[in-house]
Short mmCIF file of C-alpha atoms in Angstrom, two decimals:
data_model
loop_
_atom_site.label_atom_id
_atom_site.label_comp_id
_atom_site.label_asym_id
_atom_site.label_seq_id
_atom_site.Cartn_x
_atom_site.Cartn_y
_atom_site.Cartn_z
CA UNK A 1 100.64 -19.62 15.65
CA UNK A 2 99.28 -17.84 12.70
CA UNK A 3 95.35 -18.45 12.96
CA UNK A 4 94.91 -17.48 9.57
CA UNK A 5 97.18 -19.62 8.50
CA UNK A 6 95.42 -22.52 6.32
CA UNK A 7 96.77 -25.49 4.92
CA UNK A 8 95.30 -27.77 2.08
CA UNK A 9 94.07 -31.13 3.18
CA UNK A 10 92.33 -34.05 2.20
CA UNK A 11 89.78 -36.21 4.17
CA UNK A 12 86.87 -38.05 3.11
CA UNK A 13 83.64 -36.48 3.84
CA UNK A 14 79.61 -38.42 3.49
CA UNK A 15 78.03 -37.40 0.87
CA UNK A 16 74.90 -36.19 2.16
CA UNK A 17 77.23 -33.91 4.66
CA UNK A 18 78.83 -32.38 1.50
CA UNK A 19 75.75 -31.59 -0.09
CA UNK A 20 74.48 -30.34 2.89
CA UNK A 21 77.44 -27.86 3.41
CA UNK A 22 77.28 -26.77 -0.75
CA UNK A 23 73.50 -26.02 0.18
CA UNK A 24 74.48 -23.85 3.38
CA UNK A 25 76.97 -22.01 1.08
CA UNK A 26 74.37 -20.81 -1.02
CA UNK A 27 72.01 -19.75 1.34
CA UNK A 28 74.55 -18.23 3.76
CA UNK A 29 76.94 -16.34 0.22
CA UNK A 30 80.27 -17.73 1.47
CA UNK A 31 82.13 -20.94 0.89
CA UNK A 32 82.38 -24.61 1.66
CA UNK A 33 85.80 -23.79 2.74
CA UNK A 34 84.62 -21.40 5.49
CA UNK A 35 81.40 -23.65 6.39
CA UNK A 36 84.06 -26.08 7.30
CA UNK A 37 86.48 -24.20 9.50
CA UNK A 38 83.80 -22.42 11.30
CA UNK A 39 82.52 -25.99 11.73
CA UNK A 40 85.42 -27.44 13.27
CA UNK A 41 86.41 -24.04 15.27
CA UNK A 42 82.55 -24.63 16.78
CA UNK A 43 83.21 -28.11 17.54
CA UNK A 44 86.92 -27.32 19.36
CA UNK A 45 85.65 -24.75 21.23
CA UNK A 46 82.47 -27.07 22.40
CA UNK A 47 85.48 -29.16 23.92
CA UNK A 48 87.62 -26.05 25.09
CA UNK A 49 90.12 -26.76 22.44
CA UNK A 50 88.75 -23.79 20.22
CA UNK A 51 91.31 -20.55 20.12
CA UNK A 52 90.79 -17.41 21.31
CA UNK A 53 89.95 -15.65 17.76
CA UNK A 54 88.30 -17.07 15.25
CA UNK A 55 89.55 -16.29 11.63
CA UNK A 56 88.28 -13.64 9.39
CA UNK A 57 85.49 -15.43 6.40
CA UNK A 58 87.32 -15.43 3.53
CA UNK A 59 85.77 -13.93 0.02
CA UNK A 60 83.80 -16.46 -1.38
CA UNK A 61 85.82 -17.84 -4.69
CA UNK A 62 83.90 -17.34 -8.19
CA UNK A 63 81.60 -19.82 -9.17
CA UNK A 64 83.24 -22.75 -11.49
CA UNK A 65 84.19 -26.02 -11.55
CA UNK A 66 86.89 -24.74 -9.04
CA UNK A 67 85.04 -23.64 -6.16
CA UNK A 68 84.18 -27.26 -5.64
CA UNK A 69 87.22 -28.77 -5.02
CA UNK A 70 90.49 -26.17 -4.57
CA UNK A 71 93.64 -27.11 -7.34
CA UNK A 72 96.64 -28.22 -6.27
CA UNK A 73 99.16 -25.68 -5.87
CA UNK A 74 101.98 -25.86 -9.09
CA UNK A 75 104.19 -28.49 -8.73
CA UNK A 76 102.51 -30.68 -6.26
CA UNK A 77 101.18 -34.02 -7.17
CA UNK A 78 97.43 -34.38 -7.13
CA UNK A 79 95.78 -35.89 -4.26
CA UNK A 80 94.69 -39.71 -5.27
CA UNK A 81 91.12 -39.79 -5.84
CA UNK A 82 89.13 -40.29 -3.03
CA UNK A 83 87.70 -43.47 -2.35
CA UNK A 84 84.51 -43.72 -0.46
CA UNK A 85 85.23 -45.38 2.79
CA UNK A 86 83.12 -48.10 4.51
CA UNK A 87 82.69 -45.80 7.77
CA UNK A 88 81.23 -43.18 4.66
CA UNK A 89 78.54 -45.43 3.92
CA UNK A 90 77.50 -46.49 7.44
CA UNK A 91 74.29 -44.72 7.20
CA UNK A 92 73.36 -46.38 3.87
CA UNK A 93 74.96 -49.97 4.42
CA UNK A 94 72.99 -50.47 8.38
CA UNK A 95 70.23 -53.32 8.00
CA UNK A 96 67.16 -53.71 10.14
CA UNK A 97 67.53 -57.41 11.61
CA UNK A 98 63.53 -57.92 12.12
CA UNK A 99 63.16 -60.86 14.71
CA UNK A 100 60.93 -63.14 13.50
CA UNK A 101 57.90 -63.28 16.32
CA UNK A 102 58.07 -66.96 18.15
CA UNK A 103 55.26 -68.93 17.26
CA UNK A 104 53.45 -70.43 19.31
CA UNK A 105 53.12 -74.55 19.82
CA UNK A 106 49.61 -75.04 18.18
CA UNK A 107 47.19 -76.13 20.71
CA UNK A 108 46.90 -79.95 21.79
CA UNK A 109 43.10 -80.92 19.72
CA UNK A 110 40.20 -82.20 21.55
CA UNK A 111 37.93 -84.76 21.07
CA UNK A 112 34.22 -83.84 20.31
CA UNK A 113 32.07 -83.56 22.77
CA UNK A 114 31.05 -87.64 23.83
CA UNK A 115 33.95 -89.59 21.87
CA UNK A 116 35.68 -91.94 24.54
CA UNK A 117 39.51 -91.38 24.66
CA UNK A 118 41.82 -93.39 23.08
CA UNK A 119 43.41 -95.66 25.55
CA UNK A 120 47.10 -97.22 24.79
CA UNK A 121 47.32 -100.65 24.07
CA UNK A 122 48.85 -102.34 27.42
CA UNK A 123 52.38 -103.47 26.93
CA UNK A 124 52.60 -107.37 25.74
CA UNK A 125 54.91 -109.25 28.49
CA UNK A 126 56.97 -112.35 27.42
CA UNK A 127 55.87 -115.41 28.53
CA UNK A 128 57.95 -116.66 31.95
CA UNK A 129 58.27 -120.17 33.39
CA UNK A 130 59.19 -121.18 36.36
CA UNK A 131 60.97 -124.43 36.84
CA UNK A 132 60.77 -126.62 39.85
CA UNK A 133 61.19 -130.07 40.29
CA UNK A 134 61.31 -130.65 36.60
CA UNK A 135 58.19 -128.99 36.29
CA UNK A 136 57.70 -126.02 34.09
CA UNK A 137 55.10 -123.62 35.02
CA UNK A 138 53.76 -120.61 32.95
CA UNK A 139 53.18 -117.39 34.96
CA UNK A 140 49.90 -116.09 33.20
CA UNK A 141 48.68 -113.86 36.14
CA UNK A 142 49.81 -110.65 37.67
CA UNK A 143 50.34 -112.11 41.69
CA UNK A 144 51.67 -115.40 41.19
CA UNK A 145 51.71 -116.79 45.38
CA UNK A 146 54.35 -119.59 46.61
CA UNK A 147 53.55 -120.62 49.84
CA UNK A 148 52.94 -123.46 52.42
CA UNK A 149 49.38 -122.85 52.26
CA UNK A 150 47.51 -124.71 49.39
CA UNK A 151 44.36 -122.68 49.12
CA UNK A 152 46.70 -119.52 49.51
CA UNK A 153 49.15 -120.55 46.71
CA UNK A 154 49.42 -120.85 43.45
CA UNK A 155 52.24 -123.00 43.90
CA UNK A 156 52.25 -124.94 47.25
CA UNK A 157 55.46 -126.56 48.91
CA UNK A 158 54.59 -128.39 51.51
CA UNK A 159 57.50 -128.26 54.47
CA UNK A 160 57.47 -126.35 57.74
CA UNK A 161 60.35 -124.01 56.52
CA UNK A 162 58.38 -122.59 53.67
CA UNK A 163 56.02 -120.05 55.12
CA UNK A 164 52.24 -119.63 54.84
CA UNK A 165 52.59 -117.19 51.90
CA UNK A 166 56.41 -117.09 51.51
CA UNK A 167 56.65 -115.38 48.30
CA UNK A 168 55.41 -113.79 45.31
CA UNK A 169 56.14 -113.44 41.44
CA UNK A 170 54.30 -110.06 40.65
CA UNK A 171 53.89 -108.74 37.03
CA UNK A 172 54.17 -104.86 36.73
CA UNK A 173 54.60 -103.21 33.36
CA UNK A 174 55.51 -106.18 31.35
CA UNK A 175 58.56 -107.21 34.02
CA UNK A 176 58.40 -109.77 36.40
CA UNK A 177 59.74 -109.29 40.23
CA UNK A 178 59.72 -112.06 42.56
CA UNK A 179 59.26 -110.33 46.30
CA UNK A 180 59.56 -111.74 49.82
CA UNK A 181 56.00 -111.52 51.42
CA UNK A 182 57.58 -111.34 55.21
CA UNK A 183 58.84 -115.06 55.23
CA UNK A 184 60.81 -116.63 58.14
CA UNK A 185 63.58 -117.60 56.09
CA UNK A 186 63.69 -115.39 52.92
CA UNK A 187 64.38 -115.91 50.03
CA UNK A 188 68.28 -116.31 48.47
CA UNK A 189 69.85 -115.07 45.21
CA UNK A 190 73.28 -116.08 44.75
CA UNK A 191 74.05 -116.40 48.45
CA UNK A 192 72.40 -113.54 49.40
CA UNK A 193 69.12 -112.69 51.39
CA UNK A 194 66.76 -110.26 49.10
CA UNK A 195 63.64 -108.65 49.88
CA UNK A 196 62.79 -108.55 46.28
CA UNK A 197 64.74 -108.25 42.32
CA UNK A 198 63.99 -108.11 38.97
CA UNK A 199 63.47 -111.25 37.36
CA UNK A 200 66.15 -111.70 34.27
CA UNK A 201 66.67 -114.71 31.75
CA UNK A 202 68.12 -117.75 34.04
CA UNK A 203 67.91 -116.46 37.39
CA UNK A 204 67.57 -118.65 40.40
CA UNK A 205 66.38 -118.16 43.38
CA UNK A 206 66.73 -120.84 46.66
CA UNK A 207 63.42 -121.17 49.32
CA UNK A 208 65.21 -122.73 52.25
CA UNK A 209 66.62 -126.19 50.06
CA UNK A 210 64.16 -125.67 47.18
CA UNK A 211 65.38 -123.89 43.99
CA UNK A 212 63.34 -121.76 41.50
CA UNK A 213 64.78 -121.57 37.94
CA UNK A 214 63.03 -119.01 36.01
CA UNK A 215 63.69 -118.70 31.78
CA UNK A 216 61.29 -116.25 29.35
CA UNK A 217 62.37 -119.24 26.63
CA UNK A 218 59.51 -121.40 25.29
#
Protein backbone atom coordinates (compact mmCIF):
# COMPACT_ATOMS: atom_id res chain seq x y z
CA UNK A 1 0.00 0.00 0.00
CA UNK A 2 1.19 3.31 -1.13
CA UNK A 3 1.51 5.41 2.25
CA UNK A 4 1.62 8.46 0.42
CA UNK A 5 -1.16 7.76 -1.22
CA UNK A 6 -4.09 10.29 -0.11
CA UNK A 7 -7.54 10.34 -0.95
CA UNK A 8 -10.13 13.27 -0.61
CA UNK A 9 -12.74 12.84 2.03
CA UNK A 10 -15.38 14.40 3.79
CA UNK A 11 -16.35 14.16 7.54
CA UNK A 12 -17.75 16.59 9.80
CA UNK A 13 -15.41 18.08 12.19
CA UNK A 14 -16.47 20.60 15.75
CA UNK A 15 -15.87 23.72 15.20
CA UNK A 16 -13.73 24.68 17.93
CA UNK A 17 -11.42 21.49 16.76
CA UNK A 18 -11.15 23.19 13.30
CA UNK A 19 -10.18 26.37 14.55
CA UNK A 20 -7.94 24.87 16.75
CA UNK A 21 -6.10 22.90 13.94
CA UNK A 22 -6.13 26.41 11.44
CA UNK A 23 -4.39 27.99 14.63
CA UNK A 24 -1.71 25.05 14.91
CA UNK A 25 -1.10 25.55 11.13
CA UNK A 26 0.02 28.89 11.61
CA UNK A 27 2.13 28.52 14.38
CA UNK A 28 3.67 25.21 13.23
CA UNK A 29 4.02 26.77 8.84
CA UNK A 30 2.34 23.65 7.40
CA UNK A 31 -1.24 22.71 6.69
CA UNK A 32 -4.54 21.62 8.11
CA UNK A 33 -4.20 18.79 5.80
CA UNK A 34 -0.98 17.52 7.43
CA UNK A 35 -2.18 18.53 11.14
CA UNK A 36 -4.79 16.00 10.36
CA UNK A 37 -2.95 12.96 9.09
CA UNK A 38 -0.24 13.30 11.55
CA UNK A 39 -3.21 13.40 13.94
CA UNK A 40 -4.78 10.31 13.01
CA UNK A 41 -1.26 8.43 12.23
CA UNK A 42 -0.61 9.49 16.22
CA UNK A 43 -3.82 8.18 17.26
CA UNK A 44 -3.39 4.57 15.13
CA UNK A 45 -0.20 4.07 16.30
CA UNK A 46 -1.41 4.84 20.15
CA UNK A 47 -3.61 1.65 19.33
CA UNK A 48 -0.82 -0.30 17.30
CA UNK A 49 -2.71 0.26 14.15
CA UNK A 50 -0.22 3.10 13.04
CA UNK A 51 2.27 1.95 9.95
CA UNK A 52 5.65 1.59 9.98
CA UNK A 53 6.54 5.07 8.13
CA UNK A 54 4.89 7.93 8.49
CA UNK A 55 4.41 10.13 5.30
CA UNK A 56 6.58 12.91 4.20
CA UNK A 57 4.70 16.80 5.31
CA UNK A 58 3.55 17.99 2.33
CA UNK A 59 4.37 21.85 1.13
CA UNK A 60 2.03 23.92 2.71
CA UNK A 61 -0.56 25.22 -0.21
CA UNK A 62 -0.61 29.20 -0.79
CA UNK A 63 -2.72 31.13 1.26
CA UNK A 64 -6.43 31.74 -0.32
CA UNK A 65 -9.73 30.93 -0.02
CA UNK A 66 -8.42 27.43 -1.16
CA UNK A 67 -6.24 26.34 1.48
CA UNK A 68 -9.34 26.12 3.60
CA UNK A 69 -11.23 23.67 2.09
CA UNK A 70 -9.36 21.59 -1.04
CA UNK A 71 -11.63 21.82 -4.68
CA UNK A 72 -13.03 19.08 -6.05
CA UNK A 73 -11.06 17.48 -8.61
CA UNK A 74 -12.67 18.33 -12.49
CA UNK A 75 -15.52 16.50 -13.14
CA UNK A 76 -16.58 15.34 -9.79
CA UNK A 77 -19.68 16.56 -8.16
CA UNK A 78 -19.22 18.74 -5.13
CA UNK A 79 -19.54 17.31 -1.81
CA UNK A 80 -23.17 18.43 -0.26
CA UNK A 81 -22.64 21.01 2.21
CA UNK A 82 -21.95 19.92 5.44
CA UNK A 83 -24.47 19.96 7.95
CA UNK A 84 -23.54 20.34 11.53
CA UNK A 85 -24.39 17.17 13.28
CA UNK A 86 -26.06 16.82 16.74
CA UNK A 87 -22.95 14.69 18.09
CA UNK A 88 -20.99 18.27 16.68
CA UNK A 89 -22.73 20.27 19.09
CA UNK A 90 -22.58 18.00 22.15
CA UNK A 91 -20.31 20.27 23.92
CA UNK A 92 -22.55 23.33 23.37
CA UNK A 93 -26.12 21.62 23.60
CA UNK A 94 -25.14 19.59 27.44
CA UNK A 95 -27.33 21.30 30.30
CA UNK A 96 -26.50 21.40 33.97
CA UNK A 97 -29.67 19.68 35.68
CA UNK A 98 -29.18 21.63 39.22
CA UNK A 99 -31.18 19.52 41.87
CA UNK A 100 -33.18 21.62 43.67
CA UNK A 101 -31.92 21.17 47.60
CA UNK A 102 -34.94 19.29 49.66
CA UNK A 103 -36.44 21.51 51.99
CA UNK A 104 -36.94 20.82 54.99
CA UNK A 105 -40.61 20.25 56.87
CA UNK A 106 -40.76 23.61 58.85
CA UNK A 107 -40.61 22.95 62.45
CA UNK A 108 -43.86 21.92 64.50
CA UNK A 109 -44.53 25.75 66.63
CA UNK A 110 -44.63 25.93 70.29
CA UNK A 111 -46.70 27.44 72.61
CA UNK A 112 -45.25 30.35 74.76
CA UNK A 113 -43.89 29.71 77.67
CA UNK A 114 -47.23 29.11 80.37
CA UNK A 115 -50.20 28.76 77.69
CA UNK A 116 -52.07 25.39 78.58
CA UNK A 117 -52.32 23.05 75.50
CA UNK A 118 -55.11 22.74 73.50
CA UNK A 119 -56.93 19.63 74.36
CA UNK A 120 -59.38 17.88 71.60
CA UNK A 121 -62.84 18.02 72.16
CA UNK A 122 -63.87 14.28 73.35
CA UNK A 123 -65.81 12.46 70.72
CA UNK A 124 -69.84 12.93 71.17
CA UNK A 125 -71.37 9.19 71.49
CA UNK A 126 -75.00 8.53 70.33
CA UNK A 127 -77.36 8.04 72.77
CA UNK A 128 -78.08 3.96 73.44
CA UNK A 129 -81.07 2.31 75.12
CA UNK A 130 -81.43 -0.69 76.35
CA UNK A 131 -84.74 -2.43 76.30
CA UNK A 132 -85.97 -4.90 78.81
CA UNK A 133 -89.18 -5.81 79.84
CA UNK A 134 -90.72 -2.99 77.93
CA UNK A 135 -88.59 -0.74 79.63
CA UNK A 136 -86.27 1.58 77.85
CA UNK A 137 -83.22 2.60 79.57
CA UNK A 138 -80.65 5.32 78.51
CA UNK A 139 -76.97 4.35 79.01
CA UNK A 140 -75.51 7.84 80.16
CA UNK A 141 -72.39 6.42 81.98
CA UNK A 142 -69.20 4.82 80.90
CA UNK A 143 -69.62 1.17 83.15
CA UNK A 144 -73.13 0.48 82.92
CA UNK A 145 -73.35 -3.01 85.62
CA UNK A 146 -76.21 -5.82 85.17
CA UNK A 147 -76.16 -8.00 87.88
CA UNK A 148 -78.03 -9.94 90.69
CA UNK A 149 -76.75 -7.63 93.14
CA UNK A 150 -78.86 -4.39 93.64
CA UNK A 151 -76.36 -2.10 95.26
CA UNK A 152 -73.77 -3.54 92.64
CA UNK A 153 -75.99 -2.87 89.55
CA UNK A 154 -77.20 -0.46 87.66
CA UNK A 155 -79.70 -2.70 86.42
CA UNK A 156 -80.64 -5.54 88.88
CA UNK A 157 -82.41 -8.94 87.83
CA UNK A 158 -83.26 -10.64 90.51
CA UNK A 159 -82.97 -14.73 89.83
CA UNK A 160 -80.31 -17.15 91.02
CA UNK A 161 -79.03 -17.69 87.36
CA UNK A 162 -78.02 -14.12 86.87
CA UNK A 163 -74.76 -13.63 88.66
CA UNK A 164 -73.63 -11.11 91.30
CA UNK A 165 -72.20 -8.75 88.63
CA UNK A 166 -73.00 -10.73 85.43
CA UNK A 167 -72.29 -8.16 82.94
CA UNK A 168 -71.32 -4.90 81.75
CA UNK A 169 -72.17 -2.22 78.97
CA UNK A 170 -68.80 -0.20 78.85
CA UNK A 171 -68.43 3.04 76.77
CA UNK A 172 -64.91 3.46 75.13
CA UNK A 173 -64.34 6.03 72.42
CA UNK A 174 -67.85 6.83 71.59
CA UNK A 175 -68.76 2.79 71.02
CA UNK A 176 -70.51 0.76 73.27
CA UNK A 177 -69.33 -3.05 74.17
CA UNK A 178 -71.32 -5.14 76.36
CA UNK A 179 -68.61 -7.69 78.19
CA UNK A 180 -69.07 -10.79 80.33
CA UNK A 181 -67.70 -9.92 83.89
CA UNK A 182 -66.86 -13.86 84.67
CA UNK A 183 -70.63 -14.96 84.92
CA UNK A 184 -71.75 -18.59 85.49
CA UNK A 185 -73.79 -18.71 82.55
CA UNK A 186 -72.56 -16.05 80.02
CA UNK A 187 -73.96 -14.21 78.08
CA UNK A 188 -75.57 -15.34 74.35
CA UNK A 189 -75.59 -13.58 70.95
CA UNK A 190 -77.38 -15.36 68.38
CA UNK A 191 -76.87 -18.79 69.91
CA UNK A 192 -73.59 -18.31 70.77
CA UNK A 193 -71.57 -17.86 74.11
CA UNK A 194 -69.39 -14.39 73.90
CA UNK A 195 -67.01 -13.01 76.21
CA UNK A 196 -67.69 -9.63 74.87
CA UNK A 197 -68.86 -7.61 71.11
CA UNK A 198 -69.45 -4.48 69.82
CA UNK A 199 -72.72 -3.17 70.36
CA UNK A 200 -74.52 -2.36 66.75
CA UNK A 201 -78.13 -0.93 65.96
CA UNK A 202 -80.70 -3.89 67.08
CA UNK A 203 -78.55 -6.31 68.65
CA UNK A 204 -79.75 -8.70 71.26
CA UNK A 205 -78.25 -10.32 73.64
CA UNK A 206 -79.98 -13.38 76.04
CA UNK A 207 -78.90 -13.54 80.15
CA UNK A 208 -79.97 -17.09 80.86
CA UNK A 209 -84.10 -16.49 79.71
CA UNK A 210 -83.86 -12.68 79.88
CA UNK A 211 -83.28 -10.72 76.62
CA UNK A 212 -81.50 -7.32 76.14
CA UNK A 213 -82.55 -5.33 73.02
CA UNK A 214 -80.29 -2.53 72.49
CA UNK A 215 -81.25 0.48 69.58
CA UNK A 216 -79.08 4.07 69.31
CA UNK A 217 -82.84 5.32 67.97
CA UNK A 218 -84.62 7.91 70.14
Amino acid sequence: MDQNKKTMRHFYCRDVLWDTFEQMANDFDCSIDYLINEAMRYYARSKNYAPQQAAAPPQRPAPGPSARRPPPPPGAQPPPAAVPSPAGRQHSARRTVQQEPQREAPAPRRPPPGARPQMEPPQQAPTLYLIFNSQRIPIDKDQFIIGRGSKTSDLAIKDGNISRKHSAIIRRNGTYYVKDLGSTNGIDYKGMRIDNKRIDEGDVFHLCDYELRFTYRP
